[in-house]
mmCIF file with all atom_site columns, C-alpha atoms in Angstrom:
data_model
loop_
_atom_site.group_PDB
_atom_site.id
_atom_site.type_symbol
_atom_site.label_atom_id
_atom_site.label_alt_id
_atom_site.label_comp_id
_atom_site.label_asym_id
_atom_site.label_entity_id
_atom_site.label_seq_id
_atom_site.pdbx_PDB_ins_code
_atom_site.Cartn_x
_atom_site.Cartn_y
_atom_site.Cartn_z
_atom_site.occupancy
_atom_site.B_iso_or_equiv
_atom_site.pdbx_formal_charge
_atom_site.auth_seq_id
_atom_site.auth_comp_id
_atom_site.auth_asym_id
_atom_site.auth_atom_id
_atom_site.pdbx_PDB_model_num
ATOM 1   C CA . MET A 1 1   ? 90.937  2.113   3.022   1.00 62.00 ? 1   MET A CA 1
ATOM 2   C CA . HIS A 1 2   ? 88.766  5.232   1.761   1.00 66.00 ? 2   HIS A CA 1
ATOM 3   C CA . ALA A 1 3   ? 87.633  3.514   -1.390  1.00 69.00 ? 3   ALA A CA 1
ATOM 4   C CA . ASP A 1 4   ? 87.084  0.738   0.581   1.00 68.00 ? 4   ASP A CA 1
ATOM 5   C CA . ILE A 1 5   ? 84.523  2.415   2.911   1.00 71.00 ? 5   ILE A CA 1
ATOM 6   C CA . GLN A 1 6   ? 83.016  4.238   -0.799  1.00 71.00 ? 6   GLN A CA 1
ATOM 7   C CA . LYS A 1 7   ? 82.590  1.580   -2.228  1.00 70.00 ? 7   LYS A CA 1
ATOM 8   C CA . GLY A 1 8   ? 81.195  -0.467  1.513   1.00 65.00 ? 8   GLY A CA 1
ATOM 9   C CA . ILE A 1 9   ? 78.147  2.764   1.276   1.00 70.00 ? 9   ILE A CA 1
ATOM 10  C CA . ARG A 1 10  ? 77.293  2.801   -2.446  1.00 73.00 ? 10  ARG A CA 1
ATOM 11  C CA . PHE A 1 11  ? 77.058  -1.618  -1.959  1.00 70.00 ? 11  PHE A CA 1
ATOM 12  C CA . GLY A 1 12  ? 74.864  -0.072  0.943   1.00 69.00 ? 12  GLY A CA 1
ATOM 13  C CA . LYS A 1 13  ? 72.255  2.530   -0.891  1.00 74.00 ? 13  LYS A CA 1
ATOM 14  C CA . GLN A 1 14  ? 72.227  0.063   -3.460  1.00 77.00 ? 14  GLN A CA 1
ATOM 15  C CA . VAL A 1 15  ? 70.844  -3.314  -0.701  1.00 68.00 ? 15  VAL A CA 1
ATOM 16  C CA . PHE A 1 16  ? 68.327  0.118   0.738   1.00 72.00 ? 16  PHE A CA 1
ATOM 17  C CA . ILE A 1 17  ? 67.226  0.865   -2.657  1.00 78.00 ? 17  ILE A CA 1
ATOM 18  C CA . THR A 1 18  ? 66.016  -2.897  -2.673  1.00 78.00 ? 18  THR A CA 1
ATOM 19  C CA . ILE A 1 19  ? 64.741  -2.945  -0.271  1.00 79.00 ? 19  ILE A CA 1
ATOM 20  C CA . VAL A 1 20  ? 62.652  -0.029  -0.233  1.00 70.00 ? 20  VAL A CA 1
ATOM 21  C CA . SER A 1 21  ? 61.378  -1.521  -4.424  1.00 73.00 ? 21  SER A CA 1
ATOM 22  C CA . GLY A 1 22  ? 60.792  -4.996  -2.944  1.00 67.00 ? 22  GLY A CA 1
ATOM 23  C CA . PHE A 1 23  ? 58.437  -2.704  0.341   1.00 65.00 ? 23  PHE A CA 1
ATOM 24  C CA . LEU A 1 24  ? 56.697  -1.089  -2.794  1.00 63.00 ? 24  LEU A CA 1
ATOM 25  C CA . VAL A 1 25  ? 55.632  -3.626  -5.484  1.00 63.00 ? 25  VAL A CA 1
ATOM 26  C CA . GLY A 1 26  ? 54.897  -5.568  -2.855  1.00 60.00 ? 26  GLY A CA 1
ATOM 27  C CA . MET A 1 27  ? 51.954  -2.565  -1.444  1.00 58.00 ? 27  MET A CA 1
ATOM 28  C CA . LEU A 1 28  ? 51.121  -3.353  -4.349  1.00 57.00 ? 28  LEU A CA 1
ATOM 29  C CA . SER A 1 29  ? 50.421  -6.661  -4.678  1.00 56.00 ? 29  SER A CA 1
ATOM 30  C CA . VAL A 1 30  ? 48.441  -6.476  -2.383  1.00 52.00 ? 30  VAL A CA 1
ATOM 31  C CA . TYR A 1 31  ? 46.025  -3.274  -3.978  1.00 49.00 ? 31  TYR A CA 1
ATOM 32  C CA . ALA A 1 32  ? 45.788  -5.268  -6.030  1.00 46.00 ? 32  ALA A CA 1
ATOM 33  C CA . ALA A 1 33  ? 45.171  -8.209  -4.983  1.00 45.00 ? 33  ALA A CA 1
ATOM 34  C CA . THR A 1 34  ? 42.358  -6.844  -3.867  1.00 58.00 ? 34  THR A CA 1
ATOM 35  C CA . THR A 1 35  ? 40.953  -5.593  -5.922  1.00 61.00 ? 35  THR A CA 1
ATOM 36  C CA . ILE A 1 36  ? 37.739  -8.068  -7.834  1.00 64.00 ? 36  ILE A CA 1
ATOM 37  C CA . SER A 1 37  ? 37.184  -8.630  -11.038 1.00 64.00 ? 37  SER A CA 1
ATOM 38  C CA . ASN A 1 38  ? 33.953  -10.596 -10.252 1.00 72.00 ? 38  ASN A CA 1
ATOM 39  C CA . ASN A 1 39  ? 32.152  -11.709 -7.512  1.00 73.00 ? 39  ASN A CA 1
ATOM 40  C CA . ILE A 1 40  ? 31.772  -10.865 -3.705  1.00 75.00 ? 40  ILE A CA 1
ATOM 41  C CA . VAL A 1 41  ? 31.392  -13.327 -1.570  1.00 76.00 ? 41  VAL A CA 1
ATOM 42  C CA . THR A 1 42  ? 31.475  -11.846 2.898   1.00 77.00 ? 42  THR A CA 1
ATOM 43  C CA . GLY A 1 43  ? 29.714  -13.524 5.583   1.00 82.00 ? 43  GLY A CA 1
ATOM 44  C CA . GLY A 1 44  ? 29.783  -9.702  6.774   1.00 80.00 ? 44  GLY A CA 1
ATOM 45  C CA . THR A 1 45  ? 29.205  -6.440  5.877   1.00 79.00 ? 45  THR A CA 1
ATOM 46  C CA . LEU A 1 46  ? 30.670  -5.127  2.939   1.00 75.00 ? 46  LEU A CA 1
ATOM 47  C CA . ASP A 1 47  ? 31.255  -1.511  3.086   1.00 78.00 ? 47  ASP A CA 1
ATOM 48  C CA . VAL A 1 48  ? 32.573  0.374   0.110   1.00 78.00 ? 48  VAL A CA 1
ATOM 49  C CA . THR A 1 49  ? 34.261  4.114   0.236   1.00 80.00 ? 49  THR A CA 1
ATOM 50  C CA . GLY A 1 50  ? 34.742  5.773   -2.393  1.00 78.00 ? 50  GLY A CA 1
ATOM 51  C CA . VAL A 1 51  ? 33.192  5.394   -6.218  1.00 75.00 ? 51  VAL A CA 1
ATOM 52  C CA . THR A 1 52  ? 31.948  2.111   -6.995  1.00 75.00 ? 52  THR A CA 1
ATOM 53  C CA . THR A 1 53  ? 31.116  0.528   -10.687 1.00 73.00 ? 53  THR A CA 1
ATOM 54  C CA . LEU A 1 54  ? 28.460  -1.899  -9.141  1.00 71.00 ? 54  LEU A CA 1
ATOM 55  C CA . THR A 1 55  ? 25.207  -1.286  -11.948 1.00 72.00 ? 55  THR A CA 1
ATOM 56  C CA . THR A 1 56  ? 23.091  -3.724  -10.325 1.00 71.00 ? 56  THR A CA 1
ATOM 57  C CA . MET A 1 57  ? 22.094  -3.720  -6.977  1.00 68.00 ? 57  MET A CA 1
ATOM 58  C CA . THR A 1 58  ? 20.744  -7.563  -7.043  1.00 67.00 ? 58  THR A CA 1
ATOM 59  C CA . SER A 1 59  ? 19.389  -10.016 -9.869  1.00 69.00 ? 59  SER A CA 1
ATOM 60  C CA . THR A 1 60  ? 17.301  -11.398 -7.816  1.00 75.00 ? 60  THR A CA 1
ATOM 61  C CA . GLN A 1 61  ? 15.110  -10.045 -4.165  1.00 79.00 ? 61  GLN A CA 1
ATOM 62  C CA . ALA A 1 62  ? 16.422  -7.537  -2.098  1.00 77.00 ? 62  ALA A CA 1
ATOM 63  C CA . THR A 1 63  ? 14.550  -7.281  1.278   1.00 79.00 ? 63  THR A CA 1
ATOM 64  C CA . SER A 1 64  ? 14.277  -5.379  4.207   1.00 81.00 ? 64  SER A CA 1
ATOM 65  C CA . SER A 1 65  ? 13.411  -5.242  7.665   1.00 83.00 ? 65  SER A CA 1
ATOM 66  C CA . THR A 1 66  ? 13.319  -0.750  8.328   1.00 87.00 ? 66  THR A CA 1
ATOM 67  C CA . SER A 1 67  ? 13.112  0.565   5.011   1.00 88.00 ? 67  SER A CA 1
ATOM 68  C CA . PHE A 1 68  ? 14.564  1.047   1.950   1.00 88.00 ? 68  PHE A CA 1
ATOM 69  C CA . TRP A 1 69  ? 15.667  4.834   1.133   1.00 88.00 ? 69  TRP A CA 1
ATOM 70  C CA . ILE A 1 70  ? 16.792  5.882   -2.715  1.00 88.00 ? 70  ILE A CA 1
ATOM 71  C CA . GLY A 1 71  ? 18.432  9.512   -3.194  1.00 88.00 ? 71  GLY A CA 1
ATOM 72  C CA . SER A 1 72  ? 20.996  11.691  -0.428  1.00 87.00 ? 72  SER A CA 1
ATOM 73  C CA . GLY A 1 73  ? 18.359  13.936  1.110   1.00 86.00 ? 73  GLY A CA 1
ATOM 74  C CA . GLY A 1 74  ? 14.230  14.510  0.881   1.00 86.00 ? 74  GLY A CA 1
ATOM 75  C CA . THR A 1 75  ? 11.811  13.964  3.561   1.00 86.00 ? 75  THR A CA 1
ATOM 76  C CA . ALA A 1 76  ? 10.193  10.837  4.681   1.00 85.00 ? 76  ALA A CA 1
ATOM 77  C CA . THR A 1 77  ? 6.730   12.483  5.607   1.00 82.00 ? 77  THR A CA 1
ATOM 78  C CA . TRP A 1 78  ? 4.420   9.912   5.191   1.00 79.00 ? 78  TRP A CA 1
ATOM 79  C CA . LEU A 1 79  ? 6.491   6.387   5.740   1.00 84.00 ? 79  LEU A CA 1
ATOM 80  C CA . ASN A 1 80  ? 7.541   4.754   10.147  1.00 88.00 ? 80  ASN A CA 1
ATOM 81  C CA . LEU A 1 81  ? 10.312  3.737   7.532   1.00 88.00 ? 81  LEU A CA 1
ATOM 82  C CA . ALA A 1 82  ? 10.395  0.382   9.610   1.00 86.00 ? 82  ALA A CA 1
ATOM 83  C CA . GLY A 1 83  ? 8.791   -2.766  8.277   1.00 83.00 ? 83  GLY A CA 1
ATOM 84  C CA . GLY A 1 84  ? 10.363  -2.878  4.628   1.00 83.00 ? 84  GLY A CA 1
ATOM 85  C CA . ASP A 1 85  ? 8.843   0.744   4.134   1.00 86.00 ? 85  ASP A CA 1
ATOM 86  C CA . LEU A 1 86  ? 10.444  2.400   0.695   1.00 87.00 ? 86  LEU A CA 1
ATOM 87  C CA . PHE A 1 87  ? 11.169  5.940   0.343   1.00 87.00 ? 87  PHE A CA 1
ATOM 88  C CA . VAL A 1 88  ? 12.380  7.309   -3.645  1.00 87.00 ? 88  VAL A CA 1
ATOM 89  C CA . GLN A 1 89  ? 14.312  11.122  -3.196  1.00 87.00 ? 89  GLN A CA 1
ATOM 90  C CA . ASP A 1 90  ? 12.996  12.281  -7.139  1.00 83.00 ? 90  ASP A CA 1
ATOM 91  C CA . ASP A 1 91  ? 11.508  10.356  -9.348  1.00 83.00 ? 91  ASP A CA 1
ATOM 92  C CA . LEU A 1 92  ? 9.530   7.745   -9.198  1.00 81.00 ? 92  LEU A CA 1
ATOM 93  C CA . GLN A 1 93  ? 8.621   5.290   -12.892 1.00 80.00 ? 93  GLN A CA 1
ATOM 94  C CA . LEU A 1 94  ? 7.489   1.877   -13.013 1.00 80.00 ? 94  LEU A CA 1
ATOM 95  C CA . GLY A 1 95  ? 7.144   0.285   -15.871 1.00 79.00 ? 95  GLY A CA 1
ATOM 96  C CA . ASP A 1 96  ? 3.758   -2.293  -14.913 1.00 78.00 ? 96  ASP A CA 1
ATOM 97  C CA . ARG A 1 97  ? 1.700   -1.478  -12.346 1.00 77.00 ? 97  ARG A CA 1
ATOM 98  C CA . LEU A 1 98  ? 1.125   -0.625  -8.757  1.00 75.00 ? 98  LEU A CA 1
ATOM 99  C CA . THR A 1 99  ? -0.973  -2.819  -6.047  1.00 74.00 ? 99  THR A CA 1
ATOM 100 C CA . VAL A 1 100 ? -1.448  -0.234  -3.467  1.00 69.00 ? 100 VAL A CA 1
ATOM 101 C CA . GLY A 1 101 ? -3.265  -2.605  -0.394  1.00 70.00 ? 101 GLY A CA 1
ATOM 102 C CA . GLY A 1 102 ? -3.213  -3.432  2.737   1.00 67.00 ? 102 GLY A CA 1
ATOM 103 C CA . THR A 1 103 ? -5.590  -4.674  5.808   1.00 63.00 ? 103 THR A CA 1
ATOM 104 C CA . ALA A 1 104 ? -6.113  -2.173  8.208   1.00 63.00 ? 104 ALA A CA 1
ATOM 105 C CA . SER A 1 105 ? -9.302  -0.132  8.258   1.00 64.00 ? 105 SER A CA 1
ATOM 106 C CA . SER A 1 106 ? -8.047  2.567   5.738   1.00 63.00 ? 106 SER A CA 1
ATOM 107 C CA . THR A 1 107 ? -5.290  1.399   3.779   1.00 65.00 ? 107 THR A CA 1
ATOM 108 C CA . ALA A 1 108 ? -4.324  5.617   1.710   1.00 68.00 ? 108 ALA A CA 1
ATOM 109 C CA . LEU A 1 109 ? -2.892  6.248   -2.069  1.00 68.00 ? 109 LEU A CA 1
ATOM 110 C CA . ILE A 1 110 ? -2.329  9.691   -0.949  1.00 68.00 ? 110 ILE A CA 1
ATOM 111 C CA . VAL A 1 111 ? -0.725  12.566  -3.628  1.00 68.00 ? 111 VAL A CA 1
ATOM 112 C CA . GLY A 1 112 ? 1.279   14.850  -2.573  1.00 69.00 ? 112 GLY A CA 1
ATOM 113 C CA . GLY A 1 113 ? 3.083   17.663  -2.957  1.00 66.00 ? 113 GLY A CA 1
ATOM 114 C CA . THR A 1 114 ? 4.702   21.369  -2.212  1.00 64.00 ? 114 THR A CA 1
ATOM 115 C CA . ALA A 1 115 ? 3.513   22.476  -5.840  1.00 65.00 ? 115 ALA A CA 1
ATOM 116 C CA . THR A 1 116 ? 0.743   25.046  -6.440  1.00 69.00 ? 116 THR A CA 1
ATOM 117 C CA . SER A 1 117 ? -1.046  21.519  -8.433  1.00 68.00 ? 117 SER A CA 1
ATOM 118 C CA . THR A 1 118 ? -0.998  17.728  -8.157  1.00 69.00 ? 118 THR A CA 1
ATOM 119 C CA . ASN A 1 119 ? -2.122  15.920  -10.394 1.00 71.00 ? 119 ASN A CA 1
ATOM 120 C CA . LEU A 1 120 ? -2.836  12.316  -9.188  1.00 72.00 ? 120 LEU A CA 1
ATOM 121 C CA . THR A 1 121 ? -3.167  11.349  -13.516 1.00 74.00 ? 121 THR A CA 1
ATOM 122 C CA . ILE A 1 122 ? -4.328  8.067   -14.084 1.00 73.00 ? 122 ILE A CA 1
ATOM 123 C CA . GLY A 1 123 ? -4.869  7.168   -18.477 1.00 72.00 ? 123 GLY A CA 1
ATOM 124 C CA . GLU A 1 124 ? -2.435  9.673   -19.952 1.00 71.00 ? 124 GLU A CA 1
ATOM 125 C CA . ARG A 1 125 ? -0.978  7.299   -23.104 1.00 71.00 ? 125 ARG A CA 1
ATOM 126 C CA . ALA A 1 126 ? -1.437  8.186   -27.232 1.00 74.00 ? 126 ALA A CA 1
ATOM 127 C CA . ALA A 1 127 ? -2.454  4.885   -27.837 1.00 75.00 ? 127 ALA A CA 1
ATOM 128 C CA . ALA A 1 128 ? -6.415  5.005   -30.334 1.00 76.00 ? 128 ALA A CA 1
ATOM 129 C CA . ASN A 1 129 ? -9.139  3.996   -29.370 1.00 75.00 ? 129 ASN A CA 1
ATOM 130 C CA . ALA A 1 130 ? -7.409  3.647   -25.509 1.00 73.00 ? 130 ALA A CA 1
ATOM 131 C CA . THR A 1 131 ? -10.442 3.079   -22.263 1.00 76.00 ? 131 THR A CA 1
ATOM 132 C CA . THR A 1 132 ? -9.103  4.114   -19.180 1.00 75.00 ? 132 THR A CA 1
ATOM 133 C CA . THR A 1 133 ? -11.545 2.780   -15.860 1.00 75.00 ? 133 THR A CA 1
ATOM 134 C CA . LEU A 1 134 ? -11.223 4.175   -12.323 1.00 76.00 ? 134 LEU A CA 1
ATOM 135 C CA . THR A 1 135 ? -12.669 2.069   -10.882 1.00 76.00 ? 135 THR A CA 1
ATOM 136 C CA . LEU A 1 136 ? -14.013 3.076   -6.558  1.00 77.00 ? 136 LEU A CA 1
ATOM 137 C CA . GLY A 1 137 ? -15.265 -0.126  -4.822  1.00 74.00 ? 137 GLY A CA 1
ATOM 138 C CA . ASP A 1 138 ? -14.909 -2.642  -2.354  1.00 71.00 ? 138 ASP A CA 1
ATOM 139 C CA . LEU A 1 139 ? -15.573 -6.592  -3.718  1.00 71.00 ? 139 LEU A CA 1
ATOM 140 C CA . VAL A 1 140 ? -17.905 -6.890  -0.467  1.00 72.00 ? 140 VAL A CA 1
ATOM 141 C CA . ALA A 1 141 ? -21.617 -5.416  -1.806  1.00 70.00 ? 141 ALA A CA 1
ATOM 142 C CA . GLU A 1 142 ? -21.979 -3.350  1.803   1.00 68.00 ? 142 GLU A CA 1
ATOM 143 C CA . ALA A 1 143 ? -18.896 -1.566  1.620   1.00 68.00 ? 143 ALA A CA 1
ATOM 144 C CA . ALA A 1 144 ? -19.809 2.316   0.502   1.00 69.00 ? 144 ALA A CA 1
ATOM 145 C CA . THR A 1 145 ? -17.842 4.454   -1.581  1.00 78.00 ? 145 THR A CA 1
ATOM 146 C CA . CYS A 1 146 ? -17.370 8.051   -0.847  1.00 82.00 ? 146 CYS A CA 1
ATOM 147 C CA . ILE A 1 147 ? -15.802 10.323  -2.741  1.00 85.00 ? 147 ILE A CA 1
ATOM 148 C CA . LYS A 1 148 ? -13.810 13.745  -1.001  1.00 87.00 ? 148 LYS A CA 1
ATOM 149 C CA . MET A 1 149 ? -12.997 16.605  -2.523  1.00 87.00 ? 149 MET A CA 1
ATOM 150 C CA . ARG A 1 150 ? -12.102 20.669  -1.236  1.00 87.00 ? 150 ARG A CA 1
ATOM 151 C CA . THR A 1 151 ? -13.671 23.833  -2.467  1.00 88.00 ? 151 THR A CA 1
ATOM 152 C CA . THR A 1 152 ? -13.043 27.061  -3.911  1.00 87.00 ? 152 THR A CA 1
ATOM 153 C CA . ALA A 1 153 ? -14.757 27.933  -0.494  1.00 91.00 ? 153 ALA A CA 1
ATOM 154 C CA . GLY A 1 154 ? -12.392 25.861  1.479   1.00 89.00 ? 154 GLY A CA 1
ATOM 155 C CA . GLU A 1 155 ? -15.379 23.587  2.456   1.00 91.00 ? 155 GLU A CA 1
ATOM 156 C CA . TRP A 1 156 ? -15.246 19.508  2.017   1.00 90.00 ? 156 TRP A CA 1
ATOM 157 C CA . VAL A 1 157 ? -18.217 18.138  0.058   1.00 91.00 ? 157 VAL A CA 1
ATOM 158 C CA . TYR A 1 158 ? -18.788 14.577  0.066   1.00 88.00 ? 158 TYR A CA 1
ATOM 159 C CA . ALA A 1 159 ? -20.124 12.092  -3.138  1.00 85.00 ? 159 ALA A CA 1
ATOM 160 C CA . TYR A 1 160 ? -22.184 8.374   -2.845  1.00 81.00 ? 160 TYR A CA 1
ATOM 161 C CA . ALA A 1 161 ? -23.546 6.333   -4.572  1.00 78.00 ? 161 ALA A CA 1
ATOM 162 C CA . THR A 1 162 ? -27.349 4.656   -4.116  1.00 73.00 ? 162 THR A CA 1
ATOM 163 C CA . SER A 1 163 ? -28.327 1.723   -3.704  1.00 64.00 ? 163 SER A CA 1
ATOM 164 C CA . SER A 1 164 ? -28.765 1.171   -7.853  1.00 63.00 ? 164 SER A CA 1
ATOM 165 C CA . SER A 1 165 ? -26.371 1.127   -10.974 1.00 59.00 ? 165 SER A CA 1
ATOM 166 C CA . ALA A 1 166 ? -29.542 0.877   -13.336 1.00 60.00 ? 166 ALA A CA 1
ATOM 167 C CA . MET A 1 167 ? -30.058 4.658   -11.816 1.00 59.00 ? 167 MET A CA 1
ATOM 168 C CA . THR A 1 168 ? -27.760 6.285   -13.943 1.00 55.00 ? 168 THR A CA 1
ATOM 169 C CA . ALA A 1 169 ? -29.411 9.275   -16.025 1.00 56.00 ? 169 ALA A CA 1
ATOM 170 C CA . PRO A 1 170 ? -28.199 12.542  -15.207 1.00 59.00 ? 170 PRO A CA 1
ATOM 171 C CA . GLY A 1 171 ? -28.463 13.088  -11.326 1.00 56.00 ? 171 GLY A CA 1
ATOM 172 C CA . TRP A 1 172 ? -29.320 9.682   -10.234 1.00 64.00 ? 172 TRP A CA 1
ATOM 173 C CA . GLY A 1 173 ? -27.192 7.064   -8.932  1.00 71.00 ? 173 GLY A CA 1
ATOM 174 C CA . LEU A 1 174 ? -24.525 9.414   -6.966  1.00 77.00 ? 174 LEU A CA 1
ATOM 175 C CA . ARG A 1 175 ? -25.555 12.399  -4.352  1.00 79.00 ? 175 ARG A CA 1
ATOM 176 C CA . TRP A 1 176 ? -23.754 14.422  -3.494  1.00 82.00 ? 176 TRP A CA 1
ATOM 177 C CA . THR A 1 177 ? -23.733 16.042  0.026   1.00 87.00 ? 177 THR A CA 1
ATOM 178 C CA . ALA A 1 178 ? -21.902 18.190  2.750   1.00 89.00 ? 178 ALA A CA 1
ATOM 179 C CA . THR A 1 179 ? -21.906 15.547  5.548   1.00 86.00 ? 179 THR A CA 1
ATOM 180 C CA . SER A 1 180 ? -19.053 13.109  5.895   1.00 82.00 ? 180 SER A CA 1
ATOM 181 C CA . CYS A 1 181 ? -19.761 9.380   3.363   1.00 76.00 ? 181 CYS A CA 1
ATOM 182 C CA . GLU A 1 182 ? -16.609 8.202   5.272   1.00 64.00 ? 182 GLU A CA 1
#
């Protein structure tokens, strides 16, 4: 009788180990089934916890009614992060052209910085016989163009074009003043 009890205990252990093993294999199968090889289709939000192997965010067009924030830090000084604003934490390089447009009475391209020197460089390239043109002005002839610069004494000086493009001799065609021409 003692031997029968021993056999029953061994049989029970084997059944228990078989059930636990089957449960673990089932768990691994469920985990493996949640690994997606090619496409994800979701009607809601996709949350990824941990590391992802995504290499392309979108192959079509990304849109936002709020903003896009690229990077994990920084401060969006001149943006309100609404209506499709784009903030890039570190460097940004464009492969083609940058167009800054607006419909407000004043549209600005702001180049700011915290270094001792901040540069807006136009036309820096290694190309023989290249021409760089900085165009200031508007499509409407009556619209004025103003160049505003700070002197080393901390005062503002302004330059604006006079009435004729034919006045191109030195000192003609561009008038400097301490009064704002904005």
